[in-house]
Amino acid sequence: HGHDHDHDHEVDHDHDCASRDEGGEEKHCGCAQHKHKPADHKSRFGIDSFVFLSKAPFHGPALAQNVLKRMAAVQQSASLPAFVGFGSSCGTSESKEDLVKNPFAQVIRSKGFMFLGGAQASRRMYWSHAGRHFGVMPKGEWEDDVPRQELVFIGINMDKAAITAALESALQPISGLSVTCAASHSRH
């Protein structure tokens, strides 16, 4: 088609999608039936992502115990499980067996917006995690937006159900409000 790409084509119709311009270059007909199949990073590399959504606030102590402590254990391990071979000399009190059970062991990156309950409920916080680096920083007030947890997790062969369960266990219960479970999609 005159453009370089690394994906397959699937054509569901009976005409030639490509034609040639005056210079002999192929050009595409623009028909809506021509579908591109992107490179499937999930099947090729195990890389996937999902979004955790909830309108319930995190309970600070539960978030620290059920999520942040487990993420810190992965970050402090001699080698990040998702990046075997890229370790440092840092040690950890958590055994390799415990890291295998840690749902955050295969998370490479996570980011998004979150909020805590109580007096902090109107404060929007930005969650940013990449490899060994993690931070939660205030990003102003929610103003006209509805406070929510909206966190994207990217990793290699992640246990989405276990990560979601850990995050849900850190939520502050609110009567009449349900958690929207993690929406999943392949990373492109």
mmCIF file of C-alpha atoms in Angstrom:
data_model
loop_
_atom_site.group_PDB
_atom_site.id
_atom_site.type_symbol
_atom_site.label_atom_id
_atom_site.label_comp_id
_atom_site.label_asym_id
_atom_site.label_seq_id
_atom_site.Cartn_x
_atom_site.Cartn_y
_atom_site.Cartn_z
ATOM 1 C CA HIS A 1 0.000 0.000 0.000
ATOM 2 C CA GLY A 2 2.907 2.410 0.027
ATOM 3 C CA HIS A 3 3.175 2.432 3.833
ATOM 4 C CA ASP A 4 5.365 0.275 6.037
ATOM 5 C CA HIS A 5 3.760 -1.616 8.869
ATOM 6 C CA ASP A 6 4.054 -4.818 10.801
ATOM 7 C CA HIS A 7 0.576 -6.275 10.730
ATOM 8 C CA ASP A 8 -1.629 -8.495 8.606
ATOM 9 C CA HIS A 9 -4.491 -7.468 6.404
ATOM 10 C CA GLU A 10 -7.897 -9.022 6.200
ATOM 11 C CA VAL A 11 -10.069 -8.079 3.235
ATOM 12 C CA ASP A 12 -13.742 -9.086 3.234
ATOM 13 C CA HIS A 13 -14.740 -7.963 -0.239
ATOM 14 C CA ASP A 14 -14.259 -8.789 -3.922
ATOM 15 C CA HIS A 15 -12.484 -5.780 -5.381
ATOM 16 C CA ASP A 16 -8.846 -4.764 -5.533
ATOM 17 C CA CYS A 17 -8.198 -2.308 -2.697
ATOM 18 C CA ALA A 18 -4.980 -1.012 -4.171
ATOM 19 C CA SER A 19 -4.576 1.057 -7.285
ATOM 20 C CA ARG A 20 -1.586 2.897 -8.704
ATOM 21 C CA ASP A 21 -1.127 6.632 -9.032
ATOM 22 C CA GLU A 22 0.674 8.345 -11.927
ATOM 23 C CA GLY A 23 4.080 7.649 -10.335
ATOM 24 C CA GLY A 24 3.354 3.935 -9.992
ATOM 25 C CA GLU A 25 2.922 4.094 -6.194
ATOM 26 C CA GLU A 26 0.186 1.945 -4.682
ATOM 27 C CA LYS A 27 -2.647 3.800 -3.008
ATOM 28 C CA HIS A 28 -5.535 2.413 -0.969
ATOM 29 C CA CYS A 29 -9.150 2.698 -2.090
ATOM 30 C CA GLY A 30 -10.292 3.842 1.370
ATOM 31 C CA CYS A 31 -13.101 1.310 1.601
ATOM 32 C CA ALA A 32 -14.471 0.664 5.079
ATOM 33 C CA GLN A 33 -14.283 -3.112 4.638
ATOM 34 C CA HIS A 34 -10.479 -3.149 4.633
ATOM 35 C CA LYS A 35 -9.368 -4.142 8.126
ATOM 36 C CA HIS A 36 -5.888 -3.884 9.636
ATOM 37 C CA LYS A 37 -4.946 -6.397 12.296
ATOM 38 C CA PRO A 38 -2.414 -4.766 14.639
ATOM 39 C CA ALA A 39 0.561 -6.728 15.901
ATOM 40 C CA ASP A 40 -0.740 -8.707 18.857
ATOM 41 C CA HIS A 41 1.648 -7.810 21.695
ATOM 42 C CA LYS A 42 -0.235 -10.105 24.064
ATOM 43 C CA SER A 43 0.413 -13.246 22.033
ATOM 44 C CA ARG A 44 3.910 -12.228 20.896
ATOM 45 C CA PHE A 45 5.340 -10.839 24.143
ATOM 46 C CA GLY A 46 2.717 -11.395 26.854
ATOM 47 C CA ILE A 47 2.268 -7.612 27.209
ATOM 48 C CA ASP A 48 -1.227 -6.591 28.166
ATOM 49 C CA SER A 49 -3.003 -3.752 29.910
ATOM 50 C CA PHE A 50 -6.210 -3.133 31.781
ATOM 51 C CA VAL A 51 -7.953 -0.241 33.494
ATOM 52 C CA PHE A 52 -9.176 -0.338 37.088
ATOM 53 C CA LEU A 53 -12.198 1.946 37.594
ATOM 54 C CA SER A 54 -14.157 2.770 40.724
ATOM 55 C CA LYS A 55 -16.088 5.691 42.191
ATOM 56 C CA ALA A 56 -15.302 4.531 45.733
ATOM 57 C CA PRO A 57 -12.368 6.234 47.479
ATOM 58 C CA PHE A 58 -9.308 4.333 48.637
ATOM 59 C CA HIS A 59 -8.954 3.900 52.387
ATOM 60 C CA GLY A 60 -5.405 5.115 53.112
ATOM 61 C CA PRO A 61 -4.274 2.390 55.572
ATOM 62 C CA ALA A 62 -5.835 -0.395 53.458
ATOM 63 C CA LEU A 63 -4.196 1.004 50.301
ATOM 64 C CA ALA A 64 -0.812 1.063 52.069
ATOM 65 C CA GLN A 65 -1.172 -2.487 53.415
ATOM 66 C CA ASN A 66 -2.891 -4.283 50.516
ATOM 67 C CA VAL A 67 -1.367 -2.523 47.509
ATOM 68 C CA LEU A 68 1.557 -0.184 48.144
ATOM 69 C CA LYS A 69 3.429 -2.549 50.469
ATOM 70 C CA ARG A 70 3.190 -5.324 47.864
ATOM 71 C CA MET A 71 4.322 -3.002 45.058
ATOM 72 C CA ALA A 72 7.273 -1.888 47.210
ATOM 73 C CA ALA A 73 8.289 -5.528 47.781
ATOM 74 C CA VAL A 74 8.527 -6.020 44.014
ATOM 75 C CA GLN A 75 10.490 -2.796 43.563
ATOM 76 C CA GLN A 76 12.961 -3.762 46.299
ATOM 77 C CA SER A 77 13.545 -7.288 45.023
ATOM 78 C CA ALA A 78 16.978 -8.162 43.672
ATOM 79 C CA SER A 79 15.485 -8.292 40.189
ATOM 80 C CA LEU A 80 12.118 -7.128 38.976
ATOM 81 C CA PRO A 81 10.300 -10.348 38.027
ATOM 82 C CA ALA A 82 8.996 -8.813 34.790
ATOM 83 C CA PHE A 83 12.581 -7.855 33.840
ATOM 84 C CA VAL A 84 14.580 -10.937 34.779
ATOM 85 C CA GLY A 85 18.231 -10.192 34.067
ATOM 86 C CA PHE A 86 18.034 -6.464 34.834
ATOM 87 C CA GLY A 87 18.426 -6.757 38.632
ATOM 88 C CA SER A 88 20.419 -4.630 41.015
ATOM 89 C CA SER A 89 22.160 -5.340 44.282
ATOM 90 C CA CYS A 90 19.116 -4.258 46.323
ATOM 91 C CA GLY A 91 17.807 -6.927 48.642
ATOM 92 C CA THR A 92 14.387 -7.652 50.042
ATOM 93 C CA SER A 93 12.948 -9.470 52.998
ATOM 94 C CA GLU A 94 10.384 -11.092 50.711
ATOM 95 C CA SER A 95 11.339 -14.524 49.365
ATOM 96 C CA LYS A 96 11.197 -15.466 45.700
ATOM 97 C CA GLU A 97 8.191 -17.634 46.546
ATOM 98 C CA ASP A 98 6.393 -14.612 48.042
ATOM 99 C CA LEU A 99 7.196 -12.547 44.933
ATOM 100 C CA VAL A 100 5.694 -15.228 42.701
ATOM 101 C CA LYS A 101 2.460 -14.901 44.728
ATOM 102 C CA ASN A 102 2.582 -11.087 44.572
ATOM 103 C CA PRO A 103 0.017 -9.943 41.967
ATOM 104 C CA PHE A 104 2.094 -6.825 41.202
ATOM 105 C CA ALA A 105 5.240 -8.823 40.282
ATOM 106 C CA GLN A 106 4.501 -8.690 36.534
ATOM 107 C CA VAL A 107 3.370 -5.048 36.386
ATOM 108 C CA ILE A 108 5.829 -2.912 34.406
ATOM 109 C CA ARG A 109 3.942 0.383 34.496
ATOM 110 C CA SER A 110 0.831 1.792 36.114
ATOM 111 C CA LYS A 111 -0.557 5.291 36.050
ATOM 112 C CA GLY A 112 -3.716 7.281 36.407
ATOM 113 C CA PHE A 113 -5.829 9.255 38.822
ATOM 114 C CA MET A 114 -7.026 8.272 42.264
ATOM 115 C CA PHE A 115 -8.462 9.712 45.452
ATOM 116 C CA LEU A 116 -8.591 8.909 49.142
ATOM 117 C CA GLY A 117 -11.624 9.055 51.405
ATOM 118 C CA GLY A 118 -12.262 11.420 54.279
ATOM 119 C CA ALA A 119 -10.823 14.932 54.328
ATOM 120 C CA GLN A 120 -8.783 14.188 51.181
ATOM 121 C CA ALA A 121 -11.795 13.162 49.044
ATOM 122 C CA SER A 122 -11.841 16.325 46.917
ATOM 123 C CA ARG A 123 -8.108 16.110 46.131
ATOM 124 C CA ARG A 124 -7.182 14.498 42.802
ATOM 125 C CA MET A 125 -3.985 12.442 43.037
ATOM 126 C CA TYR A 126 -1.773 11.298 40.150
ATOM 127 C CA TRP A 127 -0.439 7.729 40.476
ATOM 128 C CA SER A 128 2.729 7.046 38.484
ATOM 129 C CA HIS A 129 4.713 3.804 38.568
ATOM 130 C CA ALA A 130 7.411 2.599 36.170
ATOM 131 C CA GLY A 131 9.750 -0.231 37.157
ATOM 132 C CA ARG A 132 11.346 0.742 40.476
ATOM 133 C CA HIS A 133 9.910 4.265 40.461
ATOM 134 C CA PHE A 134 6.591 5.017 42.122
ATOM 135 C CA GLY A 135 4.882 8.175 43.257
ATOM 136 C CA VAL A 136 1.512 9.604 44.141
ATOM 137 C CA MET A 137 1.331 13.373 43.778
ATOM 138 C CA PRO A 138 -1.498 15.853 44.329
ATOM 139 C CA LYS A 139 -2.921 17.199 41.076
ATOM 140 C CA GLY A 140 -5.441 19.770 42.271
ATOM 141 C CA GLU A 141 -9.118 19.369 42.988
ATOM 142 C CA TRP A 142 -11.626 17.267 41.056
ATOM 143 C CA GLU A 143 -13.725 20.416 40.508
ATOM 144 C CA ASP A 144 -16.503 19.488 38.044
ATOM 145 C CA ASP A 145 -15.216 15.921 37.547
ATOM 146 C CA VAL A 146 -16.585 13.086 39.641
ATOM 147 C CA PRO A 147 -13.809 11.713 41.906
ATOM 148 C CA ARG A 148 -12.803 8.231 40.802
ATOM 149 C CA GLN A 149 -10.087 5.624 40.657
ATOM 150 C CA GLU A 150 -8.878 5.331 37.069
ATOM 151 C CA LEU A 151 -5.636 3.373 36.985
ATOM 152 C CA VAL A 152 -4.059 1.713 33.946
ATOM 153 C CA PHE A 153 -1.832 -1.324 34.543
ATOM 154 C CA ILE A 154 0.606 -2.528 31.878
ATOM 155 C CA GLY A 155 2.581 -5.700 32.353
ATOM 156 C CA ILE A 156 3.688 -9.114 31.203
ATOM 157 C CA ASN A 157 1.294 -12.000 31.856
ATOM 158 C CA MET A 158 -0.358 -10.108 34.732
ATOM 159 C CA ASP A 159 -2.916 -11.723 37.017
ATOM 160 C CA LYS A 160 -5.627 -9.100 36.448
ATOM 161 C CA ALA A 161 -8.077 -10.753 38.833
ATOM 162 C CA ALA A 162 -5.551 -10.743 41.710
ATOM 163 C CA ILE A 163 -4.507 -7.132 41.036
ATOM 164 C CA THR A 164 -8.157 -6.065 40.880
ATOM 165 C CA ALA A 165 -8.914 -7.949 44.124
ATOM 166 C CA ALA A 166 -6.000 -6.203 45.889
ATOM 167 C CA LEU A 167 -7.195 -2.784 44.680
ATOM 168 C CA GLU A 168 -10.810 -3.519 45.623
ATOM 169 C CA SER A 169 -9.700 -4.599 49.106
ATOM 170 C CA ALA A 170 -8.249 -1.099 49.569
ATOM 171 C CA LEU A 171 -11.496 0.708 48.707
ATOM 172 C CA GLN A 172 -13.558 2.401 51.378
ATOM 173 C CA PRO A 173 -17.062 0.935 51.321
ATOM 174 C CA ILE A 174 -19.794 3.347 50.252
ATOM 175 C CA SER A 175 -23.415 2.248 50.485
ATOM 176 C CA GLY A 176 -25.189 1.976 47.149
ATOM 177 C CA LEU A 177 -21.993 2.235 45.120
ATOM 178 C CA SER A 178 -20.556 -0.658 43.169
ATOM 179 C CA VAL A 179 -17.060 -1.104 41.832
ATOM 180 C CA THR A 180 -16.641 -1.244 38.076
ATOM 181 C CA CYS A 181 -14.347 -4.179 37.563
ATOM 182 C CA ALA A 182 -11.238 -3.908 35.475
ATOM 183 C CA ALA A 183 -11.849 -3.374 31.790
ATOM 184 C CA SER A 184 -9.318 -5.296 29.764
ATOM 185 C CA HIS A 185 -7.755 -4.648 26.390
ATOM 186 C CA SER A 186 -4.589 -5.692 24.625
ATOM 187 C CA ARG A 187 -1.751 -3.219 24.495
ATOM 188 C CA HIS A 188 -1.148 -1.906 20.959
#
